[in-house]
Coordinates of C-alpha atoms in Angstrom, one line a residue:
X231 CA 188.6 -106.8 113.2
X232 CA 190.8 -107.0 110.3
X233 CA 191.7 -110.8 110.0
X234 CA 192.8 -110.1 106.6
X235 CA 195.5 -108.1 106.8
X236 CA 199.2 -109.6 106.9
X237 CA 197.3 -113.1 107.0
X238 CA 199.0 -116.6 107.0
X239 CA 199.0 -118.6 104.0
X240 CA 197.8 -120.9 106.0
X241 CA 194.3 -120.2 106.9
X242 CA 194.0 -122.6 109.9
X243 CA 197.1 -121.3 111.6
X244 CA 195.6 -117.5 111.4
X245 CA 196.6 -115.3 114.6
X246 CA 194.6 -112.8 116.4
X247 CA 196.1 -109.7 115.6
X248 CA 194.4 -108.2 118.1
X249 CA 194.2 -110.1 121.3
X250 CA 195.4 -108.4 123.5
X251 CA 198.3 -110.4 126.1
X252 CA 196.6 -109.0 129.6
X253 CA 193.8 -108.4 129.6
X254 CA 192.4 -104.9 131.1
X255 CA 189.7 -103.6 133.3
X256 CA 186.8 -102.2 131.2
X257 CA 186.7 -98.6 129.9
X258 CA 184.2 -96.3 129.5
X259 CA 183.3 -97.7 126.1
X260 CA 183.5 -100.8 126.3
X261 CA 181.1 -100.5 129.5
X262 CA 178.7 -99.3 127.5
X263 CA 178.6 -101.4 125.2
X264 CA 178.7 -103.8 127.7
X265 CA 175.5 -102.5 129.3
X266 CA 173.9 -102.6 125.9
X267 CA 174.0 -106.8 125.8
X268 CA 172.9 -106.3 129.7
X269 CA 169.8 -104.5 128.3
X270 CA 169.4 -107.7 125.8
X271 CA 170.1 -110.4 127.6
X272 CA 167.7 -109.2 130.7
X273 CA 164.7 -110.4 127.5
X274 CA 166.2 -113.3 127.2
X275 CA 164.4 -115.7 130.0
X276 CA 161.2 -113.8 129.4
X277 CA 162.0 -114.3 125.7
X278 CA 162.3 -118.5 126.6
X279 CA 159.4 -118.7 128.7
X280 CA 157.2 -116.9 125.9
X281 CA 158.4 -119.4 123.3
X282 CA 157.7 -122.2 126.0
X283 CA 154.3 -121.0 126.2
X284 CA 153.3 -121.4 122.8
X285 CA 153.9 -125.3 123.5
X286 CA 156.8 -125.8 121.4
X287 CA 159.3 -127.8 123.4
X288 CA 162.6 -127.0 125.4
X289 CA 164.7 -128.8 123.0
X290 CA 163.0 -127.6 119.7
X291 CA 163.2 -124.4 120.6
X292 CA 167.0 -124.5 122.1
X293 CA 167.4 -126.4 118.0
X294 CA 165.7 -123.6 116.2
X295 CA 166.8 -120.8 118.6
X296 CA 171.0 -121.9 118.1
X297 CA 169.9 -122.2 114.3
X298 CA 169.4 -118.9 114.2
X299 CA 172.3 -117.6 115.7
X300 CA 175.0 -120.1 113.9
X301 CA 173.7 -118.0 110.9
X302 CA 174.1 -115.1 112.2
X303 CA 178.1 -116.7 113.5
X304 CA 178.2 -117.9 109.8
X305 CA 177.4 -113.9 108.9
X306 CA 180.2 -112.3 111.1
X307 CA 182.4 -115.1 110.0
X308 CA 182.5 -114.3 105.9
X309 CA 182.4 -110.8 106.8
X310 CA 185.9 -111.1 108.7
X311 CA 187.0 -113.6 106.6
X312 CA 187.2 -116.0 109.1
X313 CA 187.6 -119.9 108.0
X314 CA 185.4 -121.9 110.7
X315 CA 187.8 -124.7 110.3
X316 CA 189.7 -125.8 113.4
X317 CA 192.6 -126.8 113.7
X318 CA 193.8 -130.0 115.2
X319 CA 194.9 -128.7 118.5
X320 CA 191.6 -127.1 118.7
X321 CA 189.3 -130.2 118.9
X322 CA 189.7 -131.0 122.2
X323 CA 188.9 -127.3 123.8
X324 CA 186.4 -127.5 121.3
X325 CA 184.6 -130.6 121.9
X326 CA 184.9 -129.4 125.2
X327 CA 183.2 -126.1 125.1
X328 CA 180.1 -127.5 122.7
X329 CA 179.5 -130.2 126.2
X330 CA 180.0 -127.1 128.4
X331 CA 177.4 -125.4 126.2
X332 CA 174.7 -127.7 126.0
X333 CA 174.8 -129.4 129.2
X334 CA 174.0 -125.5 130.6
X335 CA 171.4 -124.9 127.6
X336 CA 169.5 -127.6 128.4
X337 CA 169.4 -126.9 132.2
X338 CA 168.4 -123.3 131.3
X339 CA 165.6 -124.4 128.6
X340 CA 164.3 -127.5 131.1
X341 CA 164.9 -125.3 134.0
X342 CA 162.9 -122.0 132.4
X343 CA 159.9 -124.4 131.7
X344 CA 159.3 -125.6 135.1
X345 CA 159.8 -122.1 137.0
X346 CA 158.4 -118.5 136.6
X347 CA 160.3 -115.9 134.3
X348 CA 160.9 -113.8 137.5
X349 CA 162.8 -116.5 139.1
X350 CA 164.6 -117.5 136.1
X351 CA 165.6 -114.1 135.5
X352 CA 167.4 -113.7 138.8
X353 CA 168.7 -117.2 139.6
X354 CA 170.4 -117.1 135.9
X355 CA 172.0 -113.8 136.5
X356 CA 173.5 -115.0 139.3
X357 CA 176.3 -116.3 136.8
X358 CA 178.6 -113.3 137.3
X359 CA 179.3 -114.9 141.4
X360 CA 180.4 -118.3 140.1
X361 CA 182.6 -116.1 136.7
X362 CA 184.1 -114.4 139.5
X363 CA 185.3 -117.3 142.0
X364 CA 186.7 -119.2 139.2
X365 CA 188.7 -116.1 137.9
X366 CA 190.2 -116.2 141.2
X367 CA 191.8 -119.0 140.4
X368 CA 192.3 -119.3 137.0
X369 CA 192.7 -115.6 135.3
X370 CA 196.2 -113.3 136.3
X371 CA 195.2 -110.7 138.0
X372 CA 191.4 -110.7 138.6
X373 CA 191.7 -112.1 142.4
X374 CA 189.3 -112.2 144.8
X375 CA 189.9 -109.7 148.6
X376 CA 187.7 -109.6 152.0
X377 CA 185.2 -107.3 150.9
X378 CA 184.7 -109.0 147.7
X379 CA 184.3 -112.6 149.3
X380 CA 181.4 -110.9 151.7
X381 CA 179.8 -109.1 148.5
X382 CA 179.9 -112.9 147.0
X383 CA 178.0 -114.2 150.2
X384 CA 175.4 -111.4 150.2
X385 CA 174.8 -112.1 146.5
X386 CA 174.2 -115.9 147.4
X387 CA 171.9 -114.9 150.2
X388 CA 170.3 -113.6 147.3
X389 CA 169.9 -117.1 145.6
X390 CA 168.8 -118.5 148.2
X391 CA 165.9 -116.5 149.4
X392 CA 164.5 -116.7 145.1
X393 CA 165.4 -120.5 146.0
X394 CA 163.3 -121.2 149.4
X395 CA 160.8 -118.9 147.9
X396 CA 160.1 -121.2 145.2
X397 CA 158.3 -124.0 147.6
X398 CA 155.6 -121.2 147.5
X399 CA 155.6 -119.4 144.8
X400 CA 153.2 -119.2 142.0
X401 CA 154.5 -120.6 138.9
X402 CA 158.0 -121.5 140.1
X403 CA 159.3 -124.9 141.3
X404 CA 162.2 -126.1 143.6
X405 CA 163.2 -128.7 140.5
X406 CA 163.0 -125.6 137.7
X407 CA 165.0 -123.2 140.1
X408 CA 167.5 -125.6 141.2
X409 CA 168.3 -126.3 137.1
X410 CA 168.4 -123.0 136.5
X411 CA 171.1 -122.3 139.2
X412 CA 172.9 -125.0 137.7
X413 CA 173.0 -123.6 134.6
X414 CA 174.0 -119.9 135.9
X415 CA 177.0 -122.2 137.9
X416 CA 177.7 -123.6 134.4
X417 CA 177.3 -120.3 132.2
X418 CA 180.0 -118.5 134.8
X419 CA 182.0 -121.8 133.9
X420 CA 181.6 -120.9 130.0
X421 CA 182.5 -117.5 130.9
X422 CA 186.2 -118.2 132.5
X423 CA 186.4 -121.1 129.2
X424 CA 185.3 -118.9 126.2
X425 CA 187.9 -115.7 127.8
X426 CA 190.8 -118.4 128.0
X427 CA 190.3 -119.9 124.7
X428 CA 189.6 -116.8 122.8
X429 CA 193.0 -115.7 123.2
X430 CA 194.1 -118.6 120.9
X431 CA 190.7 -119.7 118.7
X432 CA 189.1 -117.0 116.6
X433 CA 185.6 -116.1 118.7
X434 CA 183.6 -117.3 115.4
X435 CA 184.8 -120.9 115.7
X436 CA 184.0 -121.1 119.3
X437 CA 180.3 -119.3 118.7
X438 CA 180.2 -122.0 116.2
X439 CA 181.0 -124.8 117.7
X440 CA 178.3 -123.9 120.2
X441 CA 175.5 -123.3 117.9
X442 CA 176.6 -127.1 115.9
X443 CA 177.0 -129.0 118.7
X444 CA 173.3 -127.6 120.2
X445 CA 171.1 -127.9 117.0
X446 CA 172.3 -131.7 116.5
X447 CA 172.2 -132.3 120.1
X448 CA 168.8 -130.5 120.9
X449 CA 167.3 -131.3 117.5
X450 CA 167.6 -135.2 117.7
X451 CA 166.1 -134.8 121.5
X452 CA 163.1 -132.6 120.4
X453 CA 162.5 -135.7 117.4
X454 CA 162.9 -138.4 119.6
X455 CA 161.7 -137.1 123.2
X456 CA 158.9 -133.8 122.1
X457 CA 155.7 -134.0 120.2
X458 CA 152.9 -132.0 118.9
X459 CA 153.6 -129.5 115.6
X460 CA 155.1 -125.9 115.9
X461 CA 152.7 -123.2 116.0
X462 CA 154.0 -120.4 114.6
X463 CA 152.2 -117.4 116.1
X464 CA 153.7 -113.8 115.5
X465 CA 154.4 -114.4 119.6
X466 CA 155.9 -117.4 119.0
X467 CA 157.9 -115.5 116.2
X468 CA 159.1 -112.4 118.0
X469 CA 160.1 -114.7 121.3
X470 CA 162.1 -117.0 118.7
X471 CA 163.9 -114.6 116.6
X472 CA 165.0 -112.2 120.2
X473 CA 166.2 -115.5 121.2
X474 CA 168.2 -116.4 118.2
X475 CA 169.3 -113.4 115.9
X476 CA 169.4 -110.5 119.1
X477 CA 170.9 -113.2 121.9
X478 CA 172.0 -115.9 119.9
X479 CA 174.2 -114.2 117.4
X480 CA 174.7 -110.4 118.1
X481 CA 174.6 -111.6 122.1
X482 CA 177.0 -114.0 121.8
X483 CA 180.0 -112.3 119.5
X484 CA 179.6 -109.0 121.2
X485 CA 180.4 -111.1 125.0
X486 CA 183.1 -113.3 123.3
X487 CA 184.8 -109.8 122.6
X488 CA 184.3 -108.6 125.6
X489 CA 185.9 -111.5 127.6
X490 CA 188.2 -111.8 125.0
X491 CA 190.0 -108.2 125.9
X492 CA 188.5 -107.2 129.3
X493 CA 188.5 -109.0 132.4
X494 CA 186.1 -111.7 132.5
X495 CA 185.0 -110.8 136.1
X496 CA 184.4 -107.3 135.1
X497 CA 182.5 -107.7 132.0
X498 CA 179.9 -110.5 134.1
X499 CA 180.1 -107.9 136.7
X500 CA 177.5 -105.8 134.4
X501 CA 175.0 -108.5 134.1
X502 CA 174.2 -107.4 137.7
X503 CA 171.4 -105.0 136.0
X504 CA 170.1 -107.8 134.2
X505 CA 168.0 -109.3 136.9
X506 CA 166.5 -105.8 137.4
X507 CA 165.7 -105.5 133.4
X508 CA 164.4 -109.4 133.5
X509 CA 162.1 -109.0 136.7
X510 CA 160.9 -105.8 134.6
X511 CA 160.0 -107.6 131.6
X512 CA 158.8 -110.4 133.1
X513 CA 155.9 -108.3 134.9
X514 CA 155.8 -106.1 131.6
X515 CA 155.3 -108.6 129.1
X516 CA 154.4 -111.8 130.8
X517 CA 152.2 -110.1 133.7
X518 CA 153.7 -112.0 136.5
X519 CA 153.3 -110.6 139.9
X520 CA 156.7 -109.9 141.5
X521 CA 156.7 -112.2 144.6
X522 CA 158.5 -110.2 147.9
X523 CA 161.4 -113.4 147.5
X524 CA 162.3 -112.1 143.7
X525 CA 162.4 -108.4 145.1
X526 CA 164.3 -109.2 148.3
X527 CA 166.6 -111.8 146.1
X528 CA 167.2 -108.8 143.2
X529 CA 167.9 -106.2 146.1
X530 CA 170.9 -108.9 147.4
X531 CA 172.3 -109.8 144.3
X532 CA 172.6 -106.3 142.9
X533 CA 174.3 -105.2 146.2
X534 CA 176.7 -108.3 147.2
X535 CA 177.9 -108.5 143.1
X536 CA 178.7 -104.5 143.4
X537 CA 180.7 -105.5 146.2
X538 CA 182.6 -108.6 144.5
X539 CA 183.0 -106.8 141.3
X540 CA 184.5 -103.3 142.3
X541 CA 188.1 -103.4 142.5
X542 CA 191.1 -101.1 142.1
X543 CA 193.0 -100.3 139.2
X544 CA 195.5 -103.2 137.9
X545 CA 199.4 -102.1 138.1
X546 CA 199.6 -103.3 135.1
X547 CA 197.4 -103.0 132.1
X548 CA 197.3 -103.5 128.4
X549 CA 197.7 -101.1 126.1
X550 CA 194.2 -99.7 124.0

């Protein structure tokens, strides 16, 4: 991304040379790099619930994890040359998005800690549903047609069935699975926000922003409300660092870019692998037995966001 070139003098007023005015269904390379962060994120609830394990808490480790990616944000920011300075018309969608973020963070962490990985993994993914009924609304040109309103109720059949099945199932809980919808609700919120916004605020300061607003946030809850001292186990390591660095940083900028040129719809529609992936790493990893709810609720999911994310070609798209 060359920020540099032909820049402002002033350094707060810098345009995005790049940003595309419509944005365009995927292509063939951006899908699969797209996939790629599918292939990521699909660690990441099995990544949480492994740091949970070690007894650290959900708001120290939400503190440390966002720690770790703002320097990775600070990283990607110096290398494009990128001041992290906003400017005054960008407090308020700022402020906005660091509530946005941590209000669904916290869910997620709180959530994760009281339900299995398995569940986690597929109630979370189900963020791509709620992306594409807001775009609907909000984005030009990513509407919503019959067969992709019954795909959406198929895909919320699937929610449901991981939800009832957590009065029974080992490990999970109807208080940890109904935060973690919540929080899938909220991140397909984010998802519409940060694709909006990123057509006007360069992606570092809205990464950054997130990671600021959830280390002060999460680190004066984990003083005031956690206790007990950080055992730092090579587990403990590995489930912190995939958390931060791989999800955290290289996660985060490589979605805001996505959303940024591609439609938002679209690019969630590939996290419909990632409960597959999760599920997988959960019984990999964690050992969990795969209850017949999480299978039946993956099988929906997958099937009814194929359905709400296939669509035909725009008349009108933006130039590569």
């Amino acid at each position: 991304m060359a920020i540099e070139r032909d820049a402002p003098q002033n350094p707060q007023a810098e345009t995005l040379p790049d940003a595309p005015q419509i944005r365009r269904p995927l292509n063939l390379r951006a899908g699969a790099f797209a996939m790629l962060l599918v292939l990521l994120w699909g660690g990441q609830p099995v990544a949480i619930k492994a740091g949970l394990e070690e007894g650290v808490g959900p708001l120290r480790l939400s503190a440390i994890r966002m720690t770790l990616g703002g320097i990775v944000v600070l990283g990607y920011a110096l290398v494009t040359r990128t001041t992290l300075r906003p400017t005054r018309a960008e407090f308020r969608p700022l402020f906005g998005l660091g509530i946005l973020f941590v209000v669904q963070t916290m869910l997620m962490y709180v959530g994760g800690d009281h339900t299995s990985s398995g569940h986690a993994s597929v109630l979370i993914f189900s963020f791509p549903l709620w992306t594409a009924l807001l775009g609907h609304f909000i984005i030009p040109g990513d509407h919503m047609s019959v067969r992709r309103t019954g795909g959406l109720l198929i895909a919320y059949g699937g929610v449901i069935v991981v939800f009832v099945g957590g009065f029974s199932a080992p490990g999970a809980s109807v208080w940890g699975d109904l935060m973690t919808v919540t929080s899938a609700m909220l991140l397909g919120t984010r998802q519409i926000y940060l694709s909006h916004f990123s057509q006007s605020i360069h992606p570092a300061r809205l990464l950054m922003t997130q990671s600021v607003a959830a280390v002060i946030l999460f680190g004066l809850g984990g003083v005031f409300l956690e206790s007990g001292p950080l055992v730092w186990t090579p587990e403990f390591l590995i489930a912190l660092c995939y958390q931060g660095i791989v999800i955290g940083g290289f996660g985060f900028i490589g979605n805001t870019w996505l959303i940024k040129r591609y439609f938002p719809s679209q690019v969630s529609a590939t996290m419909l692998f990632a409960p597959i992936f999760g599920v997988f790493f959960s019984w990999m990893v964690l050992g969990e037995s795969l209850g017949f709810e999480v299978l039946v609720g993956v099988v929906l999911l997958v099937t009814g966001s194929a359905l709400v994310q296939l669509r035909r070609q725009p008349v009108a798209e933006a130039p590569e």
